[in-house]
Amino acid sequence: MSGAVQSVIRQPMGMAGQVSTPTRVTDPLAALIGMTITLPRDRELYAQGERAEYCYQVISGCLRTVQLMEDGRRQVAAFLLPGDCLGFDDFDSHDFAAQAVTDVVVKRFRRHDVEAQADRQLALARRLRELGASALRAAHDRLLLLGRKTASERIATFLLEMAARQHQSHMVTLPMSRVDIADHLGMTVETVCRMITHLRREGTIAVVPSGVELHAPGALRQIAADLRH
Amino acid sequence: MSGAVQSVIRQPMGMAGQVSTPTRVTDPLAALIGMTITLPRDRELYAQGERAEYCYQVISGCLRTVQLMEDGRRQVAAFLLPGDCLGFDDFDSHDFAAQAVTDVVVKRFRRHDVEAQADRQLALARRLRELGASALRAAHDRLLLLGRKTASERIATFLLEMAARQHQSHMVTLPMSRVDIADHLGMTVETVCRMITHLRREGTIAVVPSGVELHAPGALRQIAADLRH
DNA sequence: CGAGAATTTGAAAGTCGTCAAACGACGTGG
DNA sequence: CCACGTCGTTTGACGACTTTCAAATTCTCG
């Protein structure tokens, strides 16, 4: 049995960005005709450089987007949770690979169709631009993290972000491995472990099988030294 | 230098497949009504968190987008050169500040107008999505750089990228300070200098008042260990 | 229960950052 | 036109945070 696999974050879709878009009664994306696809853990949804024919919205499970260097160094650009979209803003080919962190269900759309539909439906076109803006904002926050934050700040930031995305303030599910986290935060597995251990010994968090419990979110926030607000 | 209107942020070693967009006869952006604004060096075009009423296209000069942490740590997300656009994909407020690196001339558009126009003109709507996609791709490349590349690789990558964006292969103009470069590449001024000195002593580059000459772009490329070929 | 993988911990090494100071480019003022 | 002060760049020495290498421990799954 897949232990942690099914304890993946569940949450209604439609909250793609924690952005306060004025209450959208019907998400234009929901109107698109999409095929439901399931993907087993560790399977690749698409490869880096692959022709980008489809785009996707995550229904359940967790995906990661990955960039590789020839010598094996890896950068996980993002983890995608239910409601998140990917592939909508690529060009002809995908900039990075997308892989299933857990068993995953996604809704798949033909990009050509989406583009065509966007030309007819203003709401969708706007939604697509919003989607891009969300992704861009997230990427920019990560630039600051990777460029300027220390190891402990990165971990704290990451845990808080995951908590927020799961709409939880005490329990954070971490479906991805420590290696994935390391490659996401620009550090090594060992450093990730050490930082987590440190937080645990401080009593700030507790490590449980499928994630961590946040005992002192305030302390985390202080460590994260979060910008904006 | 105004001919660069279509040169949105380009990849280092601009391959990535033929960057879709076949030769665009008329850029939808050119049709927008924009006011020309000049900005002296070091002046701020807009502040972080400021209400995003306008968006811009660079006509001449160089801008930087900046994120600040309370303790002063700074991340330069991007340098913008003639033809580049900014502010098109923000939400209500700007995610970061934009400041003039040199004296700058920009064309300013009211975002509300752009959005409205996009609703009427498919080409513009598509162009806006492309713009977002370009920015996103650039940001992702930078994630890999910040997360996984060494100091020398970052410098090499940066020089090659600047050369490509200036459509030059031997002479690179660097209008920004070493501090700006450092804050862009996630390192310190001292390290930037050391890396440049190292390349100079190797004979790979030569430092001139306004930038550097690339004597051995091949060597740079090798150092950059560039992904995506 | 046992083998292999993932996580955690430890010790040593390195890269990069910090602190400090010299050097050089400019612009102002004498 | 040159002296001088300021700011940006460069260089050096030292220290620290992370990484690297190695191994113990825990967890997963057959």
Short mmCIF file of C-alpha atoms (C1' of nucleotides) in Angstrom, two decimals:
data_model
loop_
_atom_site.label_atom_id
_atom_site.label_comp_id
_atom_site.label_asym_id
_atom_site.label_seq_id
_atom_site.Cartn_x
_atom_site.Cartn_y
_atom_site.Cartn_z
CA MET A 1 0.00 0.00 0.00
CA SER A 2 1.15 3.42 -0.75
CA GLY A 3 1.28 4.80 2.74
CA ALA A 4 1.74 8.49 2.35
CA VAL A 5 0.61 8.42 -1.19
CA GLN A 6 -3.05 8.77 -0.61
CA SER A 7 -2.81 11.13 2.28
CA VAL A 8 -2.23 13.80 -0.25
CA ILE A 9 -3.69 17.17 0.17
CA ARG A 10 -7.28 17.30 -0.84
CA GLN A 11 -8.85 20.57 -1.60
CA PRO A 12 -11.48 21.85 -3.94
CA MET A 13 -10.11 23.13 -7.16
CA GLY A 14 -10.52 26.66 -8.23
CA MET A 15 -8.17 28.30 -5.82
CA ALA A 16 -5.30 28.26 -8.20
CA GLY A 17 -3.72 31.34 -6.76
CA GLN A 18 -4.10 32.59 -3.25
CA VAL A 19 -4.89 35.77 -5.00
CA SER A 20 -8.03 37.52 -4.09
CA THR A 21 -9.71 37.49 -7.41
CA PRO A 22 -13.18 38.89 -6.96
CA THR A 23 -15.56 36.08 -6.40
CA ARG A 24 -15.67 34.22 -9.65
CA VAL A 25 -18.93 32.43 -9.92
CA THR A 26 -17.88 30.11 -12.69
CA ASP A 27 -14.30 29.46 -13.56
CA PRO A 28 -13.83 29.74 -17.31
CA LEU A 29 -11.48 26.80 -17.06
CA ALA A 30 -14.26 24.61 -15.81
CA ALA A 31 -16.08 25.13 -19.05
CA LEU A 32 -13.26 23.68 -21.09
CA ILE A 33 -13.57 20.20 -22.40
CA GLY A 34 -10.87 18.18 -20.75
CA MET A 35 -10.04 14.55 -20.47
CA THR A 36 -9.31 13.13 -17.06
CA ILE A 37 -5.96 11.42 -16.85
CA THR A 38 -4.46 9.43 -14.03
CA LEU A 39 -0.76 9.09 -13.54
CA PRO A 40 1.07 6.77 -11.14
CA ARG A 41 3.66 8.08 -8.80
CA ASP A 42 7.01 9.01 -10.38
CA ARG A 43 5.63 8.82 -13.89
CA GLU A 44 6.38 11.74 -16.15
CA LEU A 45 3.46 13.79 -17.43
CA TYR A 46 5.66 15.35 -20.07
CA ALA A 47 9.37 15.65 -20.69
CA GLN A 48 11.55 18.71 -20.89
CA GLY A 49 11.64 19.97 -24.47
CA GLU A 50 8.70 17.82 -25.47
CA ARG A 51 6.31 19.37 -27.91
CA ALA A 52 3.65 21.11 -25.85
CA GLU A 53 0.38 19.82 -27.17
CA TYR A 54 -1.53 19.71 -23.93
CA CYS A 55 -1.97 21.68 -20.77
CA TYR A 56 -3.33 20.48 -17.47
CA GLN A 57 -5.10 21.21 -14.26
CA VAL A 58 -4.37 19.12 -11.20
CA ILE A 59 -7.39 17.37 -9.72
CA SER A 60 -5.69 15.40 -6.99
CA GLY A 61 -2.19 14.47 -5.98
CA CYS A 62 1.03 16.40 -6.38
CA LEU A 63 3.28 17.10 -9.35
CA ARG A 64 6.68 18.69 -9.65
CA THR A 65 8.20 20.63 -12.53
CA VAL A 66 11.86 19.83 -13.06
CA GLN A 67 14.79 21.30 -14.92
CA LEU A 68 17.91 19.20 -15.32
CA MET A 69 21.50 20.05 -16.07
CA GLU A 70 23.68 17.59 -17.95
CA ASP A 71 25.70 16.76 -14.89
CA GLY A 72 22.59 15.81 -12.95
CA ARG A 73 21.99 18.96 -10.98
CA ARG A 74 18.30 19.43 -10.70
CA GLN A 75 15.98 22.32 -9.98
CA VAL A 76 12.39 21.76 -8.95
CA ALA A 77 10.69 24.94 -10.10
CA ALA A 78 7.40 24.24 -8.40
CA PHE A 79 5.16 21.70 -6.73
CA LEU A 80 1.64 21.62 -8.10
CA LEU A 81 -1.33 20.87 -5.91
CA PRO A 82 -5.00 20.35 -6.70
CA GLY A 83 -6.40 23.32 -8.55
CA ASP A 84 -3.04 24.38 -9.95
CA CYS A 85 -2.52 24.61 -13.69
CA LEU A 86 0.50 23.85 -15.79
CA GLY A 87 1.53 24.01 -19.38
CA PHE A 88 -0.84 26.83 -20.19
CA ASP A 89 1.90 29.32 -20.75
CA ASP A 90 4.55 27.35 -22.54
CA PHE A 91 5.57 27.96 -26.10
CA ASP A 92 5.91 25.19 -28.66
CA SER A 93 7.80 23.03 -26.25
CA HIS A 94 7.72 22.54 -22.52
CA ASP A 95 10.40 24.43 -20.66
CA PHE A 96 10.72 21.70 -18.07
CA ALA A 97 9.52 18.22 -17.28
CA ALA A 98 6.46 17.55 -15.16
CA GLN A 99 6.47 14.45 -12.98
CA ALA A 100 4.06 12.87 -10.55
CA VAL A 101 5.19 13.13 -6.95
CA THR A 102 2.27 10.98 -5.87
CA ASP A 103 -0.42 9.20 -7.80
CA VAL A 104 -2.08 11.98 -9.65
CA VAL A 105 -5.28 12.83 -11.44
CA VAL A 106 -5.23 15.69 -13.89
CA LYS A 107 -7.62 17.18 -16.35
CA ARG A 108 -5.98 17.49 -19.74
CA PHE A 109 -6.76 20.13 -22.34
CA ARG A 110 -5.55 20.47 -25.88
CA ARG A 111 -3.65 23.72 -25.95
CA HIS A 112 -4.83 24.46 -29.43
CA ASP A 113 -8.40 24.23 -28.23
CA VAL A 114 -7.72 26.42 -25.25
CA GLU A 115 -6.15 29.09 -27.42
CA ALA A 116 -9.00 28.95 -29.87
CA GLN A 117 -11.53 29.12 -27.09
CA ALA A 118 -9.70 32.03 -25.52
CA ASP A 119 -10.12 33.93 -28.76
CA ARG A 120 -13.86 33.57 -28.46
CA GLN A 121 -14.31 33.94 -24.77
CA LEU A 122 -12.96 37.01 -23.07
CA ALA A 123 -13.28 35.59 -19.60
CA LEU A 124 -11.04 32.70 -20.50
CA ALA A 125 -8.48 34.93 -22.13
CA ARG A 126 -8.38 37.04 -18.99
CA ARG A 127 -8.16 33.97 -16.83
CA LEU A 128 -5.18 32.75 -18.81
CA ARG A 129 -3.41 36.05 -18.29
CA GLU A 130 -4.16 35.83 -14.60
CA LEU A 131 -2.78 32.34 -14.53
CA GLY A 132 0.44 33.57 -16.06
CA ALA A 133 0.62 36.45 -13.63
CA SER A 134 0.17 34.10 -10.69
CA ALA A 135 2.93 31.84 -11.90
CA LEU A 136 5.18 34.80 -12.48
CA ARG A 137 4.58 36.21 -9.05
CA ALA A 138 5.33 32.85 -7.49
CA ALA A 139 8.51 32.54 -9.52
CA HIS A 140 9.64 35.98 -8.42
CA ASP A 141 9.14 35.15 -4.79
CA ARG A 142 11.26 32.08 -5.35
CA LEU A 143 13.98 34.16 -6.96
CA LEU A 144 14.30 36.12 -3.76
CA LEU A 145 14.33 32.93 -1.76
CA LEU A 146 17.00 31.28 -3.88
CA GLY A 147 19.08 34.36 -4.32
CA ARG A 148 19.04 35.84 -0.88
CA LYS A 149 17.64 33.64 1.83
CA THR A 150 19.59 31.38 4.16
CA ALA A 151 18.95 27.68 4.57
CA SER A 152 16.78 28.06 7.66
CA GLU A 153 14.82 30.87 6.07
CA ARG A 154 14.18 28.76 3.01
CA ILE A 155 12.83 25.87 5.02
CA ALA A 156 10.64 28.10 7.13
CA THR A 157 9.33 29.87 4.06
CA PHE A 158 8.65 26.59 2.35
CA LEU A 159 6.74 25.09 5.25
CA LEU A 160 4.63 28.20 5.64
CA GLU A 161 3.90 28.29 1.94
CA MET A 162 2.84 24.67 1.87
CA ALA A 163 0.66 25.22 4.91
CA ALA A 164 -1.01 28.19 3.28
CA ARG A 165 -1.60 26.31 0.05
CA GLN A 166 -3.21 23.50 1.98
CA HIS A 167 -5.35 25.95 3.94
CA GLN A 168 -3.97 24.58 7.14
CA SER A 169 -2.09 26.31 9.84
CA HIS A 170 -0.94 23.44 12.01
CA MET A 171 -0.58 20.36 9.88
CA VAL A 172 1.45 20.34 6.70
CA THR A 173 1.42 17.34 4.42
CA LEU A 174 4.67 16.88 2.54
CA PRO A 175 4.10 14.34 -0.21
CA MET A 176 7.50 14.98 -1.77
CA SER A 177 10.82 13.54 -0.68
CA ARG A 178 13.58 15.45 1.08
CA VAL A 179 15.54 15.36 -2.14
CA ASP A 180 12.68 17.04 -3.94
CA ILE A 181 12.52 19.70 -1.27
CA ALA A 182 16.28 20.21 -1.48
CA ASP A 183 16.16 20.59 -5.25
CA HIS A 184 13.30 23.02 -4.87
CA LEU A 185 15.05 25.19 -2.32
CA GLY A 186 18.49 25.09 -3.87
CA MET A 187 20.20 23.12 -1.13
CA THR A 188 21.30 19.56 -0.37
CA VAL A 189 19.26 16.81 1.27
CA GLU A 190 21.55 16.85 4.25
CA THR A 191 21.04 20.53 4.85
CA VAL A 192 17.29 20.14 4.54
CA CYS A 193 17.37 17.41 7.16
CA ARG A 194 19.56 19.40 9.48
CA MET A 195 17.29 22.42 9.29
CA ILE A 196 14.21 20.31 9.93
CA THR A 197 15.93 18.60 12.81
CA HIS A 198 16.88 21.96 14.23
CA LEU A 199 13.28 23.18 14.07
CA ARG A 200 12.13 19.95 15.66
CA ARG A 201 14.58 20.19 18.54
CA GLU A 202 13.51 23.77 19.10
CA GLY A 203 9.95 22.57 19.37
CA THR A 204 8.83 24.70 16.48
CA ILE A 205 7.65 21.71 14.49
CA ALA A 206 7.11 18.00 14.87
CA VAL A 207 7.91 15.50 12.17
CA VAL A 208 5.19 13.00 11.40
CA PRO A 209 5.11 10.25 8.75
CA SER A 210 3.47 12.24 6.02
CA GLY A 211 4.62 15.74 6.84
CA VAL A 212 5.15 18.04 9.78
CA GLU A 213 3.05 19.66 12.45
CA LEU A 214 3.60 23.34 13.02
CA HIS A 215 3.73 23.93 16.75
CA ALA A 216 4.84 27.52 16.50
CA PRO A 217 3.89 29.09 13.17
CA GLY A 218 4.82 32.45 14.61
CA ALA A 219 8.39 31.35 15.14
CA LEU A 220 8.48 30.05 11.59
CA ARG A 221 7.19 33.33 10.29
CA GLN A 222 9.88 35.15 12.16
CA ILE A 223 12.54 32.92 10.70
CA ALA A 224 11.15 33.25 7.20
CA ALA A 225 11.62 37.02 7.47
CA ASP A 226 8.90 37.27 4.99
CA LEU A 227 8.70 40.14 2.63
CA ARG A 228 5.46 41.67 1.43
CA HIS A 229 3.03 42.60 4.25
CA MET B 1 18.08 50.55 -31.37
CA SER B 2 14.36 50.91 -31.49
CA GLY B 3 14.12 48.00 -33.84
CA ALA B 4 14.29 45.73 -30.86
CA VAL B 5 10.63 46.00 -30.18
CA GLN B 6 10.08 42.32 -30.70
CA SER B 7 12.99 41.21 -28.61
CA VAL B 8 11.34 40.16 -25.45
CA ILE B 9 13.55 38.62 -22.88
CA ARG B 10 15.57 36.13 -24.82
CA GLN B 11 17.13 32.97 -23.57
CA PRO B 12 20.82 32.62 -23.11
CA MET B 13 21.99 30.96 -26.30
CA GLY B 14 18.65 31.62 -27.81
CA MET B 15 17.70 28.28 -29.08
CA ALA B 16 14.90 26.61 -27.23
CA GLY B 17 13.54 25.67 -30.58
CA GLN B 18 12.57 28.46 -32.85
CA VAL B 19 10.88 30.69 -30.34
CA SER B 20 7.50 30.31 -31.93
CA THR B 21 6.26 33.67 -33.03
CA PRO B 22 7.02 33.78 -36.70
CA THR B 23 8.10 37.16 -37.91
CA ARG B 24 5.45 39.48 -36.69
CA VAL B 25 4.72 42.09 -39.26
CA THR B 26 2.99 44.46 -36.92
CA ASP B 27 3.33 44.20 -33.20
CA PRO B 28 -0.05 44.62 -31.53
CA LEU B 29 1.71 46.55 -28.82
CA ALA B 30 2.77 49.17 -31.33
CA ALA B 31 -0.86 49.97 -31.95
CA LEU B 32 -1.49 50.90 -28.34
CA ILE B 33 -1.68 54.50 -27.39
CA GLY B 34 1.17 55.17 -25.08
CA MET B 35 2.77 58.22 -23.61
CA THR B 36 6.51 58.56 -23.83
CA ILE B 37 8.16 59.06 -20.48
CA THR B 38 11.75 59.84 -19.67
CA LEU B 39 13.35 58.91 -16.42
CA PRO B 40 16.74 59.96 -15.07
CA ARG B 41 19.20 57.42 -13.81
CA ASP B 42 18.37 55.89 -10.40
CA ARG B 43 14.86 57.27 -10.41
CA GLU B 44 12.10 54.84 -9.57
CA LEU B 45 9.51 54.11 -12.23
CA TYR B 46 7.25 52.58 -9.64
CA ALA B 47 7.61 51.28 -6.12
CA GLN B 48 7.08 47.83 -4.72
CA GLY B 49 3.47 47.41 -3.67
CA GLU B 50 2.39 50.53 -5.53
CA ARG B 51 -0.96 50.36 -7.20
CA ALA B 52 -0.34 49.12 -10.71
CA GLU B 53 -2.07 51.62 -12.92
CA TYR B 54 0.37 51.59 -15.79
CA CYS B 55 2.53 49.20 -17.72
CA TYR B 56 5.53 50.03 -19.84
CA GLN B 57 7.73 49.17 -22.74
CA VAL B 58 11.37 50.20 -22.70
CA ILE B 59 12.41 52.40 -25.59
CA SER B 60 15.98 53.11 -24.58
CA GLY B 61 18.17 52.67 -21.54
CA CYS B 62 18.10 50.00 -18.89
CA LEU B 63 15.79 49.32 -15.96
CA ARG B 64 15.96 46.85 -13.10
CA THR B 65 13.17 45.22 -11.14
CA VAL B 66 13.94 44.96 -7.45
CA GLN B 67 12.61 43.11 -4.47
CA LEU B 68 13.74 44.16 -1.03
CA MET B 69 13.77 42.41 2.33
CA GLU B 70 13.38 44.41 5.51
CA ASP B 71 16.99 43.91 6.47
CA GLY B 72 18.17 45.32 3.19
CA ARG B 73 18.86 42.18 1.24
CA ARG B 74 17.97 42.83 -2.35
CA GLN B 75 17.10 40.70 -5.33
CA VAL B 76 17.21 42.11 -8.83
CA ALA B 77 14.73 39.94 -10.68
CA ALA B 78 15.58 41.23 -14.13
CA PHE B 79 17.27 43.90 -16.16
CA LEU B 80 15.08 45.36 -18.88
CA LEU B 81 16.50 46.48 -22.18
CA PRO B 82 14.92 48.26 -25.15
CA GLY B 83 11.92 46.36 -26.38
CA ASP B 84 11.25 44.65 -23.08
CA CYS B 85 7.93 45.10 -21.35
CA LEU B 86 7.07 45.34 -17.70
CA GLY B 87 4.04 45.66 -15.54
CA PHE B 88 1.79 43.96 -18.04
CA ASP B 89 1.26 40.93 -15.90
CA ASP B 90 0.98 42.32 -12.43
CA PHE B 91 -2.16 42.23 -10.40
CA ASP B 92 -3.55 45.22 -8.56
CA SER B 93 -0.18 46.15 -7.22
CA HIS B 94 3.34 45.81 -8.50
CA ASP B 95 5.21 42.84 -7.11
CA PHE B 96 8.50 44.69 -7.13
CA ALA B 97 9.95 48.10 -7.74
CA ALA B 98 11.25 49.21 -11.12
CA GLN B 99 14.18 51.60 -11.19
CA ALA B 100 16.21 53.25 -13.90
CA VAL B 101 19.73 51.88 -14.19
CA THR B 102 20.58 54.51 -16.78
CA ASP B 103 18.63 57.42 -18.15
CA VAL B 104 15.61 55.75 -19.61
CA VAL B 105 12.84 56.35 -22.08
CA VAL B 106 9.74 54.22 -21.78
CA LYS B 107 6.37 54.14 -23.42
CA ARG B 108 3.66 54.11 -20.83
CA PHE B 109 0.26 52.46 -21.20
CA ARG B 110 -2.72 52.55 -18.95
CA ARG B 111 -3.27 48.97 -17.88
CA HIS B 112 -7.00 49.41 -17.89
CA ASP B 113 -6.82 50.46 -21.53
CA VAL B 114 -4.58 47.58 -22.43
CA GLU B 115 -6.94 45.10 -20.84
CA ALA B 116 -9.92 46.64 -22.54
CA GLN B 117 -8.16 46.66 -25.85
CA ALA B 118 -7.13 43.06 -25.39
CA ASP B 119 -10.78 42.15 -25.06
CA ARG B 120 -11.42 43.58 -28.49
CA GLN B 121 -8.30 42.54 -30.27
CA LEU B 122 -7.33 38.91 -30.33
CA ALA B 123 -3.81 39.57 -31.52
CA LEU B 124 -3.13 41.76 -28.52
CA ALA B 125 -4.60 39.25 -26.11
CA ARG B 126 -2.37 36.57 -27.57
CA ARG B 127 0.60 38.87 -27.45
CA LEU B 128 -0.01 39.51 -23.78
CA ARG B 129 -0.05 35.81 -23.08
CA GLU B 130 3.17 35.44 -25.00
CA LEU B 131 4.69 38.23 -22.99
CA GLY B 132 3.79 36.43 -19.80
CA ALA B 133 5.16 33.17 -21.13
CA SER B 134 8.45 34.81 -22.04
CA ALA B 135 8.82 36.35 -18.64
CA LEU B 136 7.99 33.07 -17.02
CA ARG B 137 10.51 31.15 -19.07
CA ALA B 138 13.17 33.69 -18.21
CA ALA B 139 12.28 33.46 -14.54
CA HIS B 140 12.55 29.69 -14.64
CA ASP B 141 15.98 29.81 -16.18
CA ARG B 142 16.98 32.12 -13.39
CA LEU B 143 15.61 29.70 -10.80
CA LEU B 144 18.02 27.08 -12.06
CA LEU B 145 20.83 29.59 -12.05
CA LEU B 146 20.14 30.75 -8.50
CA GLY B 147 19.35 27.35 -7.13
CA ARG B 148 22.01 25.23 -8.70
CA LYS B 149 24.79 27.10 -10.45
CA THR B 150 28.15 28.07 -8.99
CA ALA B 151 29.49 31.60 -8.89
CA SER B 152 31.58 31.25 -12.03
CA GLU B 153 28.72 29.60 -13.90
CA ARG B 154 26.42 32.43 -12.92
CA ILE B 155 28.77 35.08 -14.23
CA ALA B 156 29.39 33.21 -17.46
CA THR B 157 25.69 32.66 -17.96
CA PHE B 158 24.96 36.28 -17.26
CA LEU B 159 27.53 37.62 -19.69
CA LEU B 160 26.34 35.31 -22.44
CA GLU B 161 22.74 36.27 -21.80
CA MET B 162 23.51 39.97 -21.94
CA ALA B 163 25.50 39.48 -25.12
CA ALA B 164 22.63 37.61 -26.74
CA ARG B 165 20.10 40.22 -25.70
CA GLN B 166 22.28 42.92 -27.21
CA HIS B 167 22.66 40.89 -30.38
CA GLN B 168 26.40 40.98 -29.99
CA SER B 169 28.83 38.17 -29.61
CA HIS B 170 32.02 39.99 -28.68
CA MET B 171 31.17 43.21 -26.95
CA VAL B 172 28.85 43.32 -23.98
CA THR B 173 27.68 46.61 -22.53
CA LEU B 174 27.04 46.46 -18.82
CA PRO B 175 25.18 49.59 -17.82
CA MET B 176 24.50 48.29 -14.32
CA SER B 177 26.86 48.35 -11.35
CA ARG B 178 28.63 45.35 -9.88
CA VAL B 179 26.27 45.54 -6.94
CA ASP B 180 23.32 45.26 -9.29
CA ILE B 181 24.89 42.26 -10.95
CA ALA B 182 25.57 40.69 -7.58
CA ASP B 183 21.99 41.21 -6.43
CA HIS B 184 20.79 39.77 -9.70
CA LEU B 185 22.92 36.64 -9.49
CA GLY B 186 22.49 36.01 -5.78
CA MET B 187 26.06 36.71 -4.75
CA THR B 188 28.16 39.50 -3.26
CA VAL B 189 29.95 42.32 -5.08
CA GLU B 190 33.28 40.89 -4.04
CA THR B 191 32.55 37.51 -5.52
CA VAL B 192 31.34 39.11 -8.75
CA CYS B 193 34.60 41.02 -9.00
CA ARG B 194 36.67 37.98 -8.25
CA MET B 195 34.95 35.94 -10.92
CA ILE B 196 35.34 38.70 -13.48
CA THR B 197 38.98 39.10 -12.54
CA HIS B 198 39.46 35.39 -12.91
CA LEU B 199 37.95 35.39 -16.40
CA ARG B 200 40.09 38.39 -17.30
CA ARG B 201 43.31 36.77 -16.14
CA GLU B 202 42.40 33.66 -18.11
CA GLY B 203 42.06 35.80 -21.19
CA THR B 204 38.43 34.84 -21.63
CA ILE B 205 37.23 38.41 -21.35
CA ALA B 206 38.60 41.92 -21.18
CA VAL B 207 37.13 44.58 -18.95
CA VAL B 208 36.45 47.91 -20.62
CA PRO B 209 34.88 51.07 -19.16
CA SER B 210 31.31 50.34 -20.21
CA GLY B 211 31.31 46.58 -20.15
CA VAL B 212 33.39 43.61 -21.19
CA GLU B 213 34.74 42.17 -24.40
CA LEU B 214 34.25 38.46 -24.89
CA HIS B 215 37.49 37.06 -26.21
CA ALA B 216 36.46 33.45 -25.92
CA PRO B 217 32.70 33.03 -25.92
CA GLY B 218 33.23 29.32 -26.33
CA ALA B 219 35.03 29.12 -23.04
CA LEU B 220 32.24 31.09 -21.42
CA ARG B 221 29.69 28.73 -22.85
CA GLN B 222 31.57 25.81 -21.44
CA ILE B 223 31.67 27.39 -18.02
CA ALA B 224 28.02 28.28 -18.13
CA ALA B 225 27.24 24.58 -18.54
CA ASP B 226 24.14 25.67 -20.23
CA LEU B 227 21.09 23.55 -20.18
CA ARG B 228 18.60 23.30 -22.98
CA HIS B 229 20.33 22.59 -26.27
"C1'" DC C 1 10.92 -10.42 8.96
"C1'" DG C 2 14.55 -8.80 5.80
"C1'" DA C 3 16.49 -6.01 1.86
"C1'" DG C 4 16.78 -1.64 -0.14
"C1'" DA C 5 15.64 3.05 -0.06
"C1'" DA C 6 15.03 7.28 2.37
"C1'" DT C 7 16.21 9.96 6.20
"C1'" DT C 8 19.21 11.46 9.65
"C1'" DT C 9 23.59 12.40 11.86
"C1'" DG C 10 28.64 13.26 12.02
"C1'" DA C 11 33.20 15.01 10.58
"C1'" DA C 12 36.01 17.32 7.20
"C1'" DA C 13 36.52 20.37 3.21
"C1'" DG C 14 35.25 24.21 0.16
"C1'" DT C 15 33.01 27.86 -1.69
"C1'" DC C 16 31.44 32.00 -0.84
"C1'" DG C 17 30.57 35.83 2.45
"C1'" DT C 18 32.38 39.25 5.68
"C1'" DC C 19 35.50 42.65 7.02
"C1'" DA C 20 39.03 45.82 5.68
"C1'" DA C 21 41.71 48.41 2.81
"C1'" DA C 22 43.80 49.80 -1.56
"C1'" DC C 23 42.88 51.40 -6.00
"C1'" DG C 24 40.70 53.92 -9.73
"C1'" DA C 25 37.19 56.77 -12.01
"C1'" DC C 26 34.65 61.06 -11.86
"C1'" DG C 27 32.90 65.41 -10.76
"C1'" DT C 28 33.40 69.55 -8.12
"C1'" DG C 29 35.93 73.34 -6.63
"C1'" DG C 30 39.98 76.00 -6.21
"C1'" DC D 1 43.93 72.47 -15.39
"C1'" DC D 2 44.93 70.11 -11.42
"C1'" DA D 3 43.80 68.90 -6.45
"C1'" DC D 4 40.69 66.53 -3.75
"C1'" DG D 5 36.74 63.98 -2.02
"C1'" DT D 6 33.41 60.55 -3.06
"C1'" DC D 7 31.80 56.50 -4.93
"C1'" DG D 8 32.43 52.24 -7.26
"C1'" DT D 9 35.64 48.53 -8.13
"C1'" DT D 10 39.21 45.41 -6.92
"C1'" DT D 11 42.13 42.67 -3.90
"C1'" DG D 12 43.38 40.27 0.42
"C1'" DA D 13 42.76 37.65 4.77
"C1'" DC D 14 39.79 35.29 7.51
"C1'" DG D 15 35.61 33.01 8.93
"C1'" DA D 16 31.18 30.75 8.35
"C1'" DC D 17 27.58 28.46 6.25
"C1'" DT D 18 26.86 24.60 3.15
"C1'" DT D 19 28.42 20.97 0.82
"C1'" DT D 20 30.71 16.67 0.50
"C1'" DC D 21 31.77 12.22 1.99
"C1'" DA D 22 30.56 8.45 5.06
"C1'" DA D 23 27.88 5.85 7.97
"C1'" DA D 24 24.12 4.93 11.21
"C1'" DT D 25 19.21 4.70 11.66
"C1'" DT D 26 14.56 4.49 10.25
"C1'" DC D 27 11.07 3.52 7.09
"C1'" DT D 28 8.87 0.81 3.12
"C1'" DC D 29 7.43 -2.94 0.96
"C1'" DG D 30 7.97 -7.67 -0.75
#
